[in-house]
Amino acid sequence: MPTPNQELTEIVCAALAEAGIASEKEVASLKARILAGKVKAEDWYLAVENSLKQASEAEKDGN
Amino acid sequence: MATNSTLRTLRIKKFRGSTRDFTIKFDPKKSLTLIYGENGSGKTTICDAFDFLGNGKVGSLEGRGLGQIRPYWPALGTSSADILVELEADGAIWKAQANTKTVVLSPKSTLPFKIEVLRRSSILRLVQDAPKEKYDALRPFIDISLFEQAESALRSQLKDSRSAQSDSVNRIAENQDTLQRLWKESASGIPDAMKWAEDVIQTPPSNPADEIKAIRNAATALESLTTLNALAVPATQESNVAVEAAKVASADLATAEAEAMSSDAAFERILLAARDHFNQHAVGDSCPLCESAERVNGLAVRVGERLAKLKTLTEARSTVVATQSTFKAKQAVVENLSQRIITAATGALEKINKASAEWSAAHKDALDTVVTVQKDGDLSNLDMVGIKAACDAATIYCSALENKSTWYATISTVYEQYRNNMAREAAVARVVPKLEQALDICEKMRKGFLDSILSAIAQEVGRLYEIIHPGEGLNKITLKLDPKRAGSLDLATQFLSSPDQPPHAYFSESHLDSLGLCIFLALAAMKDPEHTIVVMDDVLGSIDEPHVDRLIEKMLYEESAQFKHTIITTHYQPWREKFRWGWLKNGQCELIELGLWNATNGIATAQSSQAPLYELRQHISATPPALQSACASAGVLLEAICDYLTAQYECDVPRRRGKLTLGDMLPRVAVKKIADALRVDVRQPDGSYITTTLGDKLIRLREMAQLRNIFGCHYNDLSHVLPQQDALDFAILVHDVGSALICDDQGWPGSDKSGEYWATKGETRRLYPLKKPQ
């Protein structure tokens, strides 16, 4: 049975991915860090920044 | 009834009140165990045993001011090492024993199920505890500390990013201001400052450092020459003075030599010896040296005069030597300086040649004098004024070169900063809205998540509370987190028409107890109830009679079905009696009665009080049948049946003080109008029903009722002559009516929801008619 931490983290991370705030890959990494209690402020920035870069590169590849 | 329970036995050895081995055997078909016993019979020890096994503690000893409570774990006179609590469940035997520090569980360190224990002493804590303790109680359901930590980190990052963005914007403005100023100062004619800056940094100046260094070296060398000149002038003057002094000394010596009679040193020594002699001896009649008496008078005086002339000569000679020496030294200094000047001039010329042509050309005349100096070492030819001007010009020239370099470096640096700040601001500007959106999602979902959990708990508590206190629970109980304090939870309820009131401010103790019980059950049911054993130790203490009936019948029986097993201890005797008489739904419940505890035998189970119907069945089926007991039991059961029927059909019975007798009640139901209509549909295992008529049996029983007194209640001669078969027939007939009417699992038919008949739960019995026939 999932703990409240796991349950909430799961639904929030899914919402973040769905809203396009972070890629699936970055969300997965973020989720692991949250549940390990090791997430730092800069992890959030990097998750968003990396996701933007990945999106930009994907767009270039697409073009 | 289906059951989740896999509990088989609980064995308690040398633990608390268990001075001897004590074992409870659980009915595998029942998931609710009611343990009845008077105070001091060992109920709490049984609950403690579950607590010890499941939670490694003995909760009944906590909060009693005992300090260390481990010494009180073992039964009196035994040690912790003797303790053994053993539960057979899920096909395994789980053992809990105490070691020096903790409770050791085997065969594994954790149970595959939870054990939740609620005690009378702690029931109010769930209601009255401080918000923090309430939060702790609910922590397993609402502990999102890891997520909150992550959300806090996100909030912090958003703040930092906004700050960084603002900082970048400010720096960009500063960079633009600086470039604007420099652009205006340059008066370049390029219309845009940024375009101008881009152009400037495209054409960087050559590195001025080498040029500056060469000019500075040349200037320093020239300054060295001027320094040497400052030394050379006085040295030359001193040399000239020394020459003059030597000349004077030589002339003085010539004079002294002319005046001296002899320059013979040996002669001077003779004169000195004579003076010493005359100082010690008087001059005699003759010269002590030549023994001549001629001119002997005044001889000592004349010797002194001759010695004085010789001293002047000696001094003149010394002066000549000294002045000659001085002259030579001064001359050496002058020569040395001259050499240094030539060397310095050579070095200066080399450095001048390496320095900027522009600068050296501007000071050619002055610099040419250095060439002359190099040739003869004579600084008098050096153009000191021109050289100084060249040195001053070198400083100005270098400064100009440096300023140009600095100016370029400033533009280049500021423009680079401007571009970097623009890039940084752009990067952060892309991320910040995403972070804001992420924080918004986190905050909303966290709040929604907690609200939904707390609302679900509050709803469940309200639902349970409503069962005990109709009209007082539903949608009236709320759980709220304090937004200003982490880990703080408030429980509130509506009192009269006023919402959000603390229940402990208004509720009676009975209400608070039942609220605490509801909270406990709601929480226990929220997390994996099918793997949870719930143990409640005498929790009905202060709940008053009407509420305790609803609590037992309508809540505990229903709610316990969802747990793996529920164990309730009680000293509430009416519960036991209602259980015996079948007024409760007994299908899922087993009753275990405890006898009186004593130190020798410890805890012991008592012979359980059997249900009268069951008891009657035992007496009838005995070989030979126990007629007296059967008639006595049948009489009691028949009274209960009549009591039930007269109440259900609102029969007229005599009103008087004291209990109604069989003679008062049986004639009221065994009358044709009712008897013709009375029948029971008894549900069979396959779901079909078999109808049993009751009226004819009751009419027969009315005729046979005296047999109860003759055989079962009194000493009566008639029992000697009446056929024993009559007694047996009476007992069997009562048993038939009882079996038709009372379901072993669901008790008496008491629900009129059908509108046609009275029914038990699950309609195992349907009693017709619903109303007394008119």
Tab-separated table of N, CA and C in Angstrom, chain B residues 294-401:
chain	number	residue	atom	x	y	z
B	294	GLU	N	131.834	72.180	27.141
B	294	GLU	CA	131.539	73.385	26.330
B	294	GLU	C	130.031	73.490	26.106
B	295	ARG	N	129.604	74.620	26.308
B	295	ARG	CA	128.192	74.991	26.132
B	295	ARG	C	127.259	74.024	26.877
B	296	VAL	N	127.702	73.614	27.998
B	296	VAL	CA	126.865	72.695	28.761
B	296	VAL	C	125.680	73.401	29.414
B	297	ASN	N	125.922	74.668	29.675
B	297	ASN	CA	124.801	75.432	30.258
B	297	ASN	C	123.681	75.546	29.249
B	298	GLY	N	122.446	75.331	29.675
B	298	GLY	CA	121.250	75.453	28.778
B	298	GLY	C	121.111	74.284	27.843
B	299	LEU	N	121.899	73.244	28.096
B	299	LEU	CA	121.862	72.105	27.177
B	299	LEU	C	120.473	71.436	27.123
B	300	ALA	N	119.866	71.269	28.270
B	300	ALA	CA	118.544	70.599	28.296
B	300	ALA	C	117.497	71.422	27.567
B	301	VAL	N	117.622	72.772	27.700
B	301	VAL	CA	116.642	73.648	27.008
B	301	VAL	C	116.813	73.539	25.508
B	302	ARG	N	118.087	73.520	25.109
B	302	ARG	CA	118.331	73.500	23.666
B	302	ARG	C	117.888	72.146	23.080
B	303	VAL	N	118.108	71.114	23.861
B	303	VAL	CA	117.617	69.801	23.372
B	303	VAL	C	116.103	69.866	23.133
B	304	GLY	N	115.348	70.505	24.071
B	304	GLY	CA	113.874	70.641	23.920
B	304	GLY	C	113.511	71.418	22.684
B	305	GLU	N	114.269	72.537	22.403
B	305	GLU	CA	113.966	73.351	21.239
B	305	GLU	C	114.229	72.566	19.957
B	306	ARG	N	115.284	71.850	19.923
B	306	ARG	CA	115.593	71.072	18.721
B	306	ARG	C	114.506	70.012	18.473
B	307	LEU	N	114.012	69.412	19.546
B	307	LEU	CA	112.966	68.398	19.393
B	307	LEU	C	111.670	69.027	18.869
B	308	ALA	N	111.333	70.264	19.282
B	308	ALA	CA	110.110	70.941	18.792
B	308	ALA	C	110.181	71.166	17.301
B	309	LYS	N	111.351	71.595	16.772
B	309	LYS	CA	111.502	71.813	15.330
B	309	LYS	C	111.354	70.484	14.569
B	310	LEU	N	111.940	69.467	15.139
B	310	LEU	CA	111.818	68.153	14.479
B	310	LEU	C	110.340	67.667	14.440
B	311	LYS	N	109.515	68.028	15.455
B	311	LYS	CA	108.092	67.631	15.484
B	311	LYS	C	107.308	68.299	14.365
B	312	THR	N	107.535	69.554	14.114
B	312	THR	CA	106.860	70.279	13.030
B	312	THR	C	107.131	69.606	11.702
B	313	LEU	N	108.375	69.199	11.552
B	313	LEU	CA	108.763	68.548	10.314
B	313	LEU	C	108.012	67.217	10.162
B	314	THR	N	107.962	66.500	11.282
B	314	THR	CA	107.291	65.186	11.243
B	314	THR	C	105.817	65.357	10.881
B	315	GLU	N	105.212	66.370	11.517
B	315	GLU	CA	103.778	66.604	11.236
B	315	GLU	C	103.561	67.012	9.781
B	316	ALA	N	104.450	67.814	9.259
B	316	ALA	CA	104.327	68.245	7.858
B	316	ALA	C	104.419	67.043	6.951
B	317	ARG	N	105.298	66.147	7.284
B	317	ARG	CA	105.425	64.932	6.465
B	317	ARG	C	104.112	64.107	6.520
B	318	SER	N	103.524	63.983	7.751
B	318	SER	CA	102.284	63.223	7.905
B	318	SER	C	101.154	63.853	7.111
B	319	THR	N	101.107	65.182	7.174
B	319	THR	CA	100.035	65.885	6.438
B	319	THR	C	100.168	65.630	4.954
B	320	VAL	N	101.393	65.655	4.444
B	320	VAL	CA	101.590	65.398	3.015
B	320	VAL	C	101.061	63.996	2.665
B	321	VAL	N	101.409	63.026	3.553
B	321	VAL	CA	100.955	61.640	3.277
B	321	VAL	C	99.424	61.580	3.285
B	322	ALA	N	98.813	62.244	4.297
B	322	ALA	CA	97.350	62.182	4.425
B	322	ALA	C	96.656	62.847	3.254
B	323	THR	N	97.142	64.002	2.908
B	323	THR	CA	96.470	64.706	1.804
B	323	THR	C	96.650	63.957	0.500
B	324	GLN	N	97.811	63.369	0.329
B	324	GLN	CA	98.033	62.560	-0.880
B	324	GLN	C	97.028	61.397	-0.915
B	325	SER	N	96.832	60.788	0.234
B	325	SER	CA	95.911	59.639	0.316
B	325	SER	C	94.475	60.063	0.005
B	326	THR	N	94.114	61.190	0.630
B	326	THR	CA	92.758	61.699	0.379
B	326	THR	C	92.567	62.003	-1.089
B	327	PHE	N	93.522	62.628	-1.654
B	327	PHE	CA	93.443	62.997	-3.065
B	327	PHE	C	93.234	61.744	-3.928
B	328	LYS	N	94.032	60.731	-3.593
B	328	LYS	CA	93.934	59.505	-4.400
B	328	LYS	C	92.544	58.854	-4.237
B	329	ALA	N	92.039	58.879	-3.007
B	329	ALA	CA	90.720	58.281	-2.764
B	329	ALA	C	89.639	59.024	-3.540
B	330	LYS	N	89.696	60.365	-3.460
B	330	LYS	CA	88.690	61.166	-4.167
B	330	LYS	C	88.795	60.952	-5.665
B	331	GLN	N	90.018	60.841	-6.086
B	331	GLN	CA	90.232	60.634	-7.513
B	331	GLN	C	89.664	59.274	-7.949
B	332	ALA	N	89.830	58.296	-7.055
B	332	ALA	CA	89.289	56.953	-7.359
B	332	ALA	C	87.762	56.998	-7.452
B	333	VAL	N	87.164	57.769	-6.527
B	333	VAL	CA	85.691	57.891	-6.568
B	333	VAL	C	85.249	58.510	-7.874
B	334	VAL	N	85.952	59.567	-8.242
B	334	VAL	CA	85.592	60.260	-9.485
B	334	VAL	C	85.741	59.306	-10.671
B	335	GLU	N	86.842	58.548	-10.641
B	335	GLU	CA	87.060	57.618	-11.752
B	335	GLU	C	85.970	56.533	-11.776
B	336	ASN	N	85.611	56.061	-10.575
B	336	ASN	CA	84.556	55.031	-10.482
B	336	ASN	C	83.226	55.556	-10.992
B	337	LEU	N	82.916	56.769	-10.556
B	337	LEU	CA	81.655	57.382	-11.006
B	337	LEU	C	81.662	57.558	-12.513
B	338	SER	N	82.783	57.937	-13.011
B	338	SER	CA	82.897	58.144	-14.448
B	338	SER	C	82.601	56.841	-15.186
B	339	GLN	N	83.166	55.771	-14.627
B	339	GLN	CA	82.927	54.454	-15.244
B	339	GLN	C	81.443	54.081	-15.189
B	340	ARG	N	80.841	54.343	-14.028
B	340	ARG	CA	79.411	54.017	-13.862
B	340	ARG	C	78.553	54.855	-14.804
B	341	ILE	N	78.984	56.101	-14.963
B	341	ILE	CA	78.233	56.986	-15.873
B	341	ILE	C	78.293	56.455	-17.293
B	342	ILE	N	79.458	55.998	-17.671
B	342	ILE	CA	79.595	55.466	-19.035
B	342	ILE	C	78.701	54.232	-19.192
B	343	THR	N	78.757	53.369	-18.161
B	343	THR	CA	77.925	52.150	-18.207
B	343	THR	C	76.437	52.511	-18.261
B	344	ALA	N	76.054	53.454	-17.384
B	344	ALA	CA	74.640	53.863	-17.343
B	344	ALA	C	74.225	54.490	-18.651
B	345	ALA	N	75.097	55.278	-19.198
B	345	ALA	CA	74.773	55.926	-20.478
B	345	ALA	C	74.619	54.882	-21.564
B	346	THR	N	75.491	53.868	-21.534
B	346	THR	CA	75.394	52.795	-22.528
B	346	THR	C	74.047	52.081	-22.399
B	347	GLY	N	73.695	51.756	-21.125
B	347	GLY	CA	72.402	51.082	-20.872
B	347	GLY	C	71.239	51.949	-21.287
B	348	ALA	N	71.319	53.211	-20.963
B	348	ALA	CA	70.229	54.128	-21.301
B	348	ALA	C	70.046	54.201	-22.807
B	349	LEU	N	71.162	54.250	-23.508
B	349	LEU	CA	71.059	54.341	-24.971
B	349	LEU	C	70.408	53.083	-25.551
B	350	GLU	N	70.787	51.948	-24.978
B	350	GLU	CA	70.167	50.700	-25.453
B	350	GLU	C	68.643	50.750	-25.232
B	351	LYS	N	68.256	51.224	-24.086
B	351	LYS	CA	66.825	51.250	-23.757
B	351	LYS	C	66.097	52.314	-24.558
B	352	ILE	N	66.796	53.426	-24.803
B	352	ILE	CA	66.176	54.461	-25.638
B	352	ILE	C	65.918	53.901	-27.038
B	353	ASN	N	66.873	53.136	-27.517
B	353	ASN	CA	66.701	52.550	-28.856
B	353	ASN	C	65.506	51.592	-28.918
B	354	LYS	N	65.177	50.929	-27.778
B	354	LYS	CA	64.061	49.986	-27.753
B	354	LYS	C	62.719	50.684	-27.512
B	355	ALA	N	62.792	51.893	-27.026
B	355	ALA	CA	61.552	52.604	-26.691
B	355	ALA	C	60.902	53.170	-27.950
B	356	SER	N	59.691	53.703	-27.710
B	356	SER	CA	58.905	54.219	-28.817
B	356	SER	C	59.694	55.254	-29.614
B	357	ALA	N	59.719	55.070	-30.930
B	357	ALA	CA	60.422	56.008	-31.805
B	357	ALA	C	59.786	57.383	-31.712
B	358	GLU	N	58.487	57.360	-31.522
B	358	GLU	CA	57.760	58.638	-31.443
B	358	GLU	C	58.276	59.458	-30.275
B	359	TRP	N	58.398	58.773	-29.181
B	359	TRP	CA	58.853	59.479	-27.964
B	359	TRP	C	60.319	59.905	-28.100
B	360	SER	N	61.224	59.011	-28.588
B	360	SER	CA	62.654	59.346	-28.659
B	360	SER	C	62.919	60.447	-29.698
B	361	ALA	N	62.115	60.413	-30.757
B	361	ALA	CA	62.286	61.466	-31.761
B	361	ALA	C	61.918	62.832	-31.199
B	362	ALA	N	60.892	62.801	-30.359
B	362	ALA	CA	60.437	64.064	-29.772
B	362	ALA	C	61.483	64.672	-28.841
B	363	HIS	N	62.415	63.858	-28.377
B	363	HIS	CA	63.406	64.357	-27.409
B	363	HIS	C	64.817	64.056	-27.882
B	364	LYS	N	65.021	64.156	-29.194
B	364	LYS	CA	66.286	63.733	-29.797
B	364	LYS	C	67.489	64.524	-29.276
B	365	ASP	N	67.358	65.841	-29.196
B	365	ASP	CA	68.506	66.661	-28.800
B	365	ASP	C	68.996	66.290	-27.408
B	366	ALA	N	68.063	66.177	-26.531
B	366	ALA	CA	68.448	65.839	-25.153
B	366	ALA	C	69.042	64.452	-25.086
B	367	LEU	N	68.474	63.553	-25.844
B	367	LEU	CA	68.940	62.175	-25.789
B	367	LEU	C	70.321	62.033	-26.438
B	368	ASP	N	70.601	62.903	-27.415
B	368	ASP	CA	71.921	62.846	-28.059
B	368	ASP	C	73.043	63.162	-27.081
B	369	THR	N	72.783	63.967	-26.083
B	369	THR	CA	73.828	64.315	-25.096
B	369	THR	C	74.254	63.072	-24.324
B	370	VAL	N	73.402	62.124	-24.298
B	370	VAL	CA	73.748	60.855	-23.622
B	370	VAL	C	74.868	60.161	-24.384
B	371	VAL	N	74.820	60.291	-25.713
B	371	VAL	CA	75.869	59.675	-26.547
B	371	VAL	C	77.231	60.255	-26.182
B	372	THR	N	77.270	61.570	-25.990
B	372	THR	CA	78.512	62.246	-25.611
B	372	THR	C	79.019	61.729	-24.268
B	373	VAL	N	78.090	61.649	-23.361
B	373	VAL	CA	78.457	61.184	-22.019
B	373	VAL	C	79.021	59.768	-22.096
B	374	GLN	N	78.391	58.951	-22.966
B	374	GLN	CA	78.853	57.563	-23.068
B	374	GLN	C	80.318	57.520	-23.526
B	375	LYS	N	80.648	58.495	-24.335
B	375	LYS	CA	82.004	58.473	-24.888
B	375	LYS	C	83.055	58.886	-23.857
B	376	ASP	N	82.794	59.966	-23.092
B	376	ASP	CA	83.832	60.458	-22.176
B	376	ASP	C	83.502	60.314	-20.701
B	377	GLY	N	82.326	59.846	-20.454
B	377	GLY	CA	81.946	59.666	-19.034
B	377	GLY	C	81.782	60.976	-18.315
B	378	ASP	N	81.742	62.030	-19.055
B	378	ASP	CA	81.609	63.349	-18.417
B	378	ASP	C	80.156	63.796	-18.490
B	379	LEU	N	79.626	63.931	-17.316
B	379	LEU	CA	78.202	64.256	-17.275
B	379	LEU	C	77.923	65.733	-17.484
B	380	SER	N	78.969	66.469	-17.506
B	380	SER	CA	78.724	67.910	-17.663
B	380	SER	C	78.118	68.219	-19.019
B	381	ASN	N	78.291	67.277	-19.938
B	381	ASN	CA	77.717	67.487	-21.273
B	381	ASN	C	76.247	67.075	-21.365
B	382	LEU	N	75.794	66.436	-20.281
B	382	LEU	CA	74.407	65.920	-20.329
B	382	LEU	C	73.397	67.064	-20.205
B	383	ASP	N	72.345	66.985	-21.105
B	383	ASP	CA	71.287	68.035	-21.064
B	383	ASP	C	70.268	67.632	-19.998
B	384	MET	N	70.551	68.071	-18.823
B	384	MET	CA	69.736	67.624	-17.700
B	384	MET	C	68.281	68.058	-17.844
B	385	VAL	N	68.064	69.246	-18.267
B	385	VAL	CA	66.692	69.763	-18.411
B	385	VAL	C	65.930	68.972	-19.469
B	386	GLY	N	66.654	68.755	-20.604
B	386	GLY	CA	66.014	68.003	-21.695
B	386	GLY	C	65.709	66.570	-21.280
B	387	ILE	N	66.669	65.991	-20.511
B	387	ILE	CA	66.456	64.612	-20.054
B	387	ILE	C	65.236	64.541	-19.130
B	388	LYS	N	65.121	65.511	-18.210
B	388	LYS	CA	63.972	65.509	-17.293
B	388	LYS	C	62.661	65.633	-18.071
B	389	ALA	N	62.689	66.511	-19.085
B	389	ALA	CA	61.484	66.680	-19.896
B	389	ALA	C	61.121	65.372	-20.607
B	390	ALA	N	62.163	64.659	-21.079
B	390	ALA	CA	61.919	63.387	-21.751
B	390	ALA	C	61.292	62.371	-20.792
B	391	CYS	N	61.818	62.399	-19.560
B	391	CYS	CA	61.260	61.466	-18.547
B	391	CYS	C	59.800	61.802	-18.241
B	392	ASP	N	59.502	63.078	-18.057
B	392	ASP	CA	58.113	63.484	-17.781
B	392	ASP	C	57.205	63.106	-18.950
B	393	ALA	N	57.731	63.324	-20.143
B	393	ALA	CA	56.929	62.989	-21.330
B	393	ALA	C	56.676	61.491	-21.405
B	394	ALA	N	57.695	60.719	-20.980
B	394	ALA	CA	57.518	59.253	-20.989
B	394	ALA	C	56.358	58.857	-20.087
B	395	THR	N	56.252	59.484	-18.909
B	395	THR	CA	55.158	59.158	-17.979
B	395	THR	C	53.802	59.454	-18.615
B	396	ILE	N	53.695	60.605	-19.218
B	396	ILE	CA	52.433	61.006	-19.854
B	396	ILE	C	52.099	60.061	-21.020
B	397	TYR	N	53.132	59.741	-21.789
B	397	TYR	CA	52.931	58.877	-22.945
B	397	TYR	C	52.407	57.503	-22.495
B	398	CYS	N	53.069	56.962	-21.419
B	398	CYS	CA	52.646	55.637	-20.912
B	398	CYS	C	51.211	55.688	-20.381
B	399	SER	N	50.905	56.760	-19.675
B	399	SER	CA	49.574	56.902	-19.111
B	399	SER	C	48.516	56.898	-20.216
B	400	ALA	N	48.846	57.594	-21.310
B	400	ALA	CA	47.906	57.642	-22.439
B	400	ALA	C	47.692	56.252	-23.027
B	401	LEU	N	48.837	55.553	-23.159
B	401	LEU	CA	48.714	54.190	-23.689
B	401	LEU	C	47.844	53.324	-22.768
